[in-house]
Tab-separated table of C-alpha atoms in Angstrom:
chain	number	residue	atom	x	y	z
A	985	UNK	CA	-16.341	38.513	20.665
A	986	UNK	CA	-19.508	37.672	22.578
A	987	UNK	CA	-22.137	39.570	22.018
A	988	UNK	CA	-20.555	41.632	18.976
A	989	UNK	CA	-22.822	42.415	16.352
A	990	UNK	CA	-21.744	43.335	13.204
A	991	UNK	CA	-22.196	43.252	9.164
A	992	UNK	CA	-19.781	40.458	7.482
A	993	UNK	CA	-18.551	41.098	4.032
A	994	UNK	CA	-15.856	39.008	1.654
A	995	UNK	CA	-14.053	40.563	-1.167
A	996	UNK	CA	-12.156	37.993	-3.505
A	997	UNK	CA	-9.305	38.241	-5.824
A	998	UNK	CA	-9.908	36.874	-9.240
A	999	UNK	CA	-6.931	38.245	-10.790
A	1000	UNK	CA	-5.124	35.687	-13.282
A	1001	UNK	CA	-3.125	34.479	-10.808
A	1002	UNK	CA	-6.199	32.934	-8.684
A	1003	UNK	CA	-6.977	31.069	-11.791
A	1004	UNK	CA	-6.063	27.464	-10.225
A	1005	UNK	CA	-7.558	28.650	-6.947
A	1006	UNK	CA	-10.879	28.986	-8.217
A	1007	UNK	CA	-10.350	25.508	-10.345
A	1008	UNK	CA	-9.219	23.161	-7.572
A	1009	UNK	CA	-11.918	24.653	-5.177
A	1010	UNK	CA	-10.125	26.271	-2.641
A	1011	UNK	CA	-11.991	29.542	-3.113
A	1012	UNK	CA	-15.610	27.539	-2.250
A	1013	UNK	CA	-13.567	26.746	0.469
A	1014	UNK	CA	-13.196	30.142	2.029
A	1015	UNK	CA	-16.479	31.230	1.025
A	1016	UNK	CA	-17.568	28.471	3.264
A	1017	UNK	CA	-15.318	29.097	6.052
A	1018	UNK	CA	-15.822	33.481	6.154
A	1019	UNK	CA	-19.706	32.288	6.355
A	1020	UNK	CA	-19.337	30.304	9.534
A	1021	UNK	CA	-17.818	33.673	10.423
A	1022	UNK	CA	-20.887	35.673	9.431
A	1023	UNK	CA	-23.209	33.139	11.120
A	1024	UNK	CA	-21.824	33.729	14.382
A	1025	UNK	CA	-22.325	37.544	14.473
A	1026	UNK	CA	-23.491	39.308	11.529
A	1027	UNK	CA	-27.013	40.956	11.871
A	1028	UNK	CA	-28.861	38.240	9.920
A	1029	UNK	CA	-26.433	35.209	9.092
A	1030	UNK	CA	-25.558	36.239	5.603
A	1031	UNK	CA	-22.016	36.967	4.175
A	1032	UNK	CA	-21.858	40.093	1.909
A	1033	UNK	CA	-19.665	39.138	-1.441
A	1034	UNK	CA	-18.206	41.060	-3.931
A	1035	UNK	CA	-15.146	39.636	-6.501
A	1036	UNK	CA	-12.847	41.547	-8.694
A	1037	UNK	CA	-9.903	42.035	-10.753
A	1038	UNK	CA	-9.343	45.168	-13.142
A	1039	UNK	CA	-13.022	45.333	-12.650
A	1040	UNK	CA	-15.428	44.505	-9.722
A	1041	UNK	CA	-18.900	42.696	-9.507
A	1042	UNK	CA	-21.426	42.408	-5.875
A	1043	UNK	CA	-22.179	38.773	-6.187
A	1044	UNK	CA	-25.483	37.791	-4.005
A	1045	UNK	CA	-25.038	37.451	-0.793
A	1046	UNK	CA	-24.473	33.953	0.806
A	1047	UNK	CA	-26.175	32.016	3.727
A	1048	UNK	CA	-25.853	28.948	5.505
A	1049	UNK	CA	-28.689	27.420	3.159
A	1050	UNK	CA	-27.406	28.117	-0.429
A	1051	UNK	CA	-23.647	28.102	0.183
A	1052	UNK	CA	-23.222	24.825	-1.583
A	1053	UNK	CA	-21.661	25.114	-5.310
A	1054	UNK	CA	-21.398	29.047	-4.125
A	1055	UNK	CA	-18.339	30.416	-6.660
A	1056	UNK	CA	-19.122	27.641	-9.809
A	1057	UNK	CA	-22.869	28.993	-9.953
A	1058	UNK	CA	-22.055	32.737	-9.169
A	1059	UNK	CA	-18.368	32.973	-10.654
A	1060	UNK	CA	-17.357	30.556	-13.128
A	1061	UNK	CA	-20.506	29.567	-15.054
A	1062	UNK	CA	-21.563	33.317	-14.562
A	1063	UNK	CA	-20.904	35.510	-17.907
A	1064	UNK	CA	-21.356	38.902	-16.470
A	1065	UNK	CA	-18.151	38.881	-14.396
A	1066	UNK	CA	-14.843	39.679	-15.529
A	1067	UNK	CA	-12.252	37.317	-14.630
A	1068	UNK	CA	-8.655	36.624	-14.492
A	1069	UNK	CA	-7.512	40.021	-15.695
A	1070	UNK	CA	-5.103	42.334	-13.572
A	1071	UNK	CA	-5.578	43.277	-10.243
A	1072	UNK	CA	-6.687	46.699	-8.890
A	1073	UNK	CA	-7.888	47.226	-5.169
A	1074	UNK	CA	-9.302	50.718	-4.948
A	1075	UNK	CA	-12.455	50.706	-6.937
A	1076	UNK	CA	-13.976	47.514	-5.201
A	1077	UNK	CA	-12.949	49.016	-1.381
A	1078	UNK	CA	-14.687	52.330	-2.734
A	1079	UNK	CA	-17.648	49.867	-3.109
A	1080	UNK	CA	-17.457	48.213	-0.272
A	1081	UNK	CA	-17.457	52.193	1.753
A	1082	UNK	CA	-20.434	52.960	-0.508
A	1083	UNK	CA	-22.410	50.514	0.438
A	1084	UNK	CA	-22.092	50.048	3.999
A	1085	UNK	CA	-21.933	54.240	4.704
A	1086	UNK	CA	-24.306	55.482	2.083
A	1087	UNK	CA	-26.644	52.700	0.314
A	1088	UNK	CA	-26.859	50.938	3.589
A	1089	UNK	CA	-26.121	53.489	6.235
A	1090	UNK	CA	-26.451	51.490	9.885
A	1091	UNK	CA	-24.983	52.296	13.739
A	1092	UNK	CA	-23.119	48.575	13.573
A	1093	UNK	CA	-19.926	47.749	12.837
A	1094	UNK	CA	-18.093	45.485	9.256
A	1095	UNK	CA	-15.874	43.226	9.405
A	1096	UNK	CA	-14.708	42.450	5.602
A	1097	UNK	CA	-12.407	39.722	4.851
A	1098	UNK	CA	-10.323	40.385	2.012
A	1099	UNK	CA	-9.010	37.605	0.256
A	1100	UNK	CA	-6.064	38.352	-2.219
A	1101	UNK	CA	-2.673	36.421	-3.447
A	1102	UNK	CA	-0.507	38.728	-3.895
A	1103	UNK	CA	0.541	42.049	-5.652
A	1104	UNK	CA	-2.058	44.266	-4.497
A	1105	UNK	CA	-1.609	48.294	-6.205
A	1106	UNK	CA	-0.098	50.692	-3.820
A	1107	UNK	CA	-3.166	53.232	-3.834
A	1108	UNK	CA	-4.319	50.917	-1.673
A	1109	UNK	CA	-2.631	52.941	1.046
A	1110	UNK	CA	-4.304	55.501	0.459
A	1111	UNK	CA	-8.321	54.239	0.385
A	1112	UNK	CA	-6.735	52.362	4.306
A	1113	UNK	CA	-6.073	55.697	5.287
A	1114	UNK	CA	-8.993	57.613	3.981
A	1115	UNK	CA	-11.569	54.862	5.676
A	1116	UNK	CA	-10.148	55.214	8.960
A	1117	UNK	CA	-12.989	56.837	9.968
A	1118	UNK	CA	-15.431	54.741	8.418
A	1119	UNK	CA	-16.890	51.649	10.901
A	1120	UNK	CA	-15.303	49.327	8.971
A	1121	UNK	CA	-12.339	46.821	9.781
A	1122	UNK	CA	-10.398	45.107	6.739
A	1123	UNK	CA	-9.006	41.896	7.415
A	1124	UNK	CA	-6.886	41.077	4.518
A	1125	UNK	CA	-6.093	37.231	4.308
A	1126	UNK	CA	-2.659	36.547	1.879
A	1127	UNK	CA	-2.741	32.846	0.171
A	1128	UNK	CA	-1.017	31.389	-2.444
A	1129	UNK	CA	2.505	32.312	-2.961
A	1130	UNK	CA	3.807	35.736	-3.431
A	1131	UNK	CA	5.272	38.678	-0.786
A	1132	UNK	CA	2.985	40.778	0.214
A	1133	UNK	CA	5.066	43.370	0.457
A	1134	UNK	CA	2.266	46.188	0.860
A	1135	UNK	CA	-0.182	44.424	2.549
A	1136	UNK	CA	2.571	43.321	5.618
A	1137	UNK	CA	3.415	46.693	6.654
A	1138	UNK	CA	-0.374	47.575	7.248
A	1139	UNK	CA	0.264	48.212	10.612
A	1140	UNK	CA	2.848	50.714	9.862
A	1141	UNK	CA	0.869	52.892	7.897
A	1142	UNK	CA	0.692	56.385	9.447
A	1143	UNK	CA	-1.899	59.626	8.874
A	1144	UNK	CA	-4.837	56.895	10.175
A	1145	UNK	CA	-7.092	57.659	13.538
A	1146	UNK	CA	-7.426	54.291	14.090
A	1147	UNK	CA	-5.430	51.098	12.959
A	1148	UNK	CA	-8.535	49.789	10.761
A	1149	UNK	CA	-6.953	46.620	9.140
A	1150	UNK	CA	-4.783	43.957	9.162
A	1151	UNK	CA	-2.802	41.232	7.359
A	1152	UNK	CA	-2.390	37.332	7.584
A	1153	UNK	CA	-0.916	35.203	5.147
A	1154	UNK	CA	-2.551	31.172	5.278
A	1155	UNK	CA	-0.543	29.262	2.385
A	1156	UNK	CA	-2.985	26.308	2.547
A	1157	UNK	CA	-6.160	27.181	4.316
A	1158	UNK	CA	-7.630	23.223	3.754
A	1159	UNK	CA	-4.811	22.593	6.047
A	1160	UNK	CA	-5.475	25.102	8.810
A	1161	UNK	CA	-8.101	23.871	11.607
A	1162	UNK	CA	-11.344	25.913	12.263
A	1163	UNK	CA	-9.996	26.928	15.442
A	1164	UNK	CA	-6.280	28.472	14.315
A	1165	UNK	CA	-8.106	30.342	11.132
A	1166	UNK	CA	-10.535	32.142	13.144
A	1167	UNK	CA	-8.443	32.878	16.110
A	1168	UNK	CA	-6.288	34.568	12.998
A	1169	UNK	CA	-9.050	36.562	11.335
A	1170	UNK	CA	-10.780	37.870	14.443
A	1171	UNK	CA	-7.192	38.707	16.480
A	1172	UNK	CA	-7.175	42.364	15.673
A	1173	UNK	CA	-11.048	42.823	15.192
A	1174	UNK	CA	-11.533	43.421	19.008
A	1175	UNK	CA	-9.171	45.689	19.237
A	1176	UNK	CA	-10.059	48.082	16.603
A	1177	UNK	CA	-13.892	48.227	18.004
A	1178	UNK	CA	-12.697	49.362	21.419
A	1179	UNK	CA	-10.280	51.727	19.429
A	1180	UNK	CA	-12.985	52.894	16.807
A	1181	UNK	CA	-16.116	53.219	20.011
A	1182	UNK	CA	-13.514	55.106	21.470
A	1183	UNK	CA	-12.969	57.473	18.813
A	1184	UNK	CA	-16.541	57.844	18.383
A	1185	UNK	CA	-16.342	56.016	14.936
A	1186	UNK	CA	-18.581	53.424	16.144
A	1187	UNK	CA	-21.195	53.345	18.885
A	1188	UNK	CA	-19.871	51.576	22.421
């Protein structure tokens, strides 16, 4: 990854299930993580945010100087976000495309981290499939406790020019060292750029 520039983005689950998660702080926890991410090759340090459960918010973006108290001043104390409803994937990827291909149009690469536990809707598939040719890699990231039926056979999704995501599953990330959790997010990453420059989906 040496010299790979890229935009960073995090999309989090606040489904009712995440409920506790948010509570005992384990979601400031991988806000805080995914940014040390960011810092290390995004275009200008900052991690792109959005949350979401039957709806979907952009939350302002985070950097290495304000990422203290991140998700209680943005999430919980914040009124204008829905939370703890039902979960449904598509409309907040179909964000995620619009902004980085038509709001914010740009020859580099993104790398979104998706964080979700569990039960994601199977239209999923198809938004994958459809942003295959987009420059962006999804990295979904499976904690708590549930399957993930859908989001483990990722790599065995067909109709796609290039493989453009992948699946982990971290059942206690306080309890995973810096080194194991970013040797898992960034496994596939390098991969799919020489697969996507080849493919002419990215620039070389």
């Amino acid at each position: 990854m040496t010299g790979v520039m890229a935009r960073v983005g995090l999309v989090l689950d606040i489904s009712g299930s995440m409920r506790t998660l948010y509570k005992n702080g384990t979601v400031q926890e991988v806000v805080e993580r995914i940014l040390a991410v960011a810092c290390q090759f995004d275009d200008n340090a900052t991690l792109d945010i959005w949350i979401y459960d039957n709806e979907f918010s952009r939350l302002p973006s985070a950097t290495e100087s304000d990422f203290e108290g991140y998700v209680q001043k943005h999430v919980m104390t914040n009124q204008r976000i829905h939370k703890f409803g039902y979960n449904n994937e598509p409309p907040v990827m179909l964000d995620v495309i619009r902004k980085y291909t038509v709001e914010e149009s740009s020859p580099l690469p993104v790398f979104i981290v998706f964080i979700n536990d569990g039960g994601v809707v199977k239209p999923i598939k198809k938004v994958i499939t459809e942003a295959a040719v987009q420059p962006i890699f999804w990295q979904f990231v499976g904690i708590g406790h549930a399957d993930f039926e859908v989001l483990r056979k990722l790599d065995e999704m067909e109709g796609r020019v290039v493989d453009n995501a992948n699946f982990i599953y971290i059942e206690d990330i306080a309890r995973v060292s810096d080194e194991a959790l970013y040797g898992m997010l960034l496994n596939e990453f390098p991969v799919w750029l020489k697969e996507a420059a080849k493919q002419r989906i990215i620039r070389p």
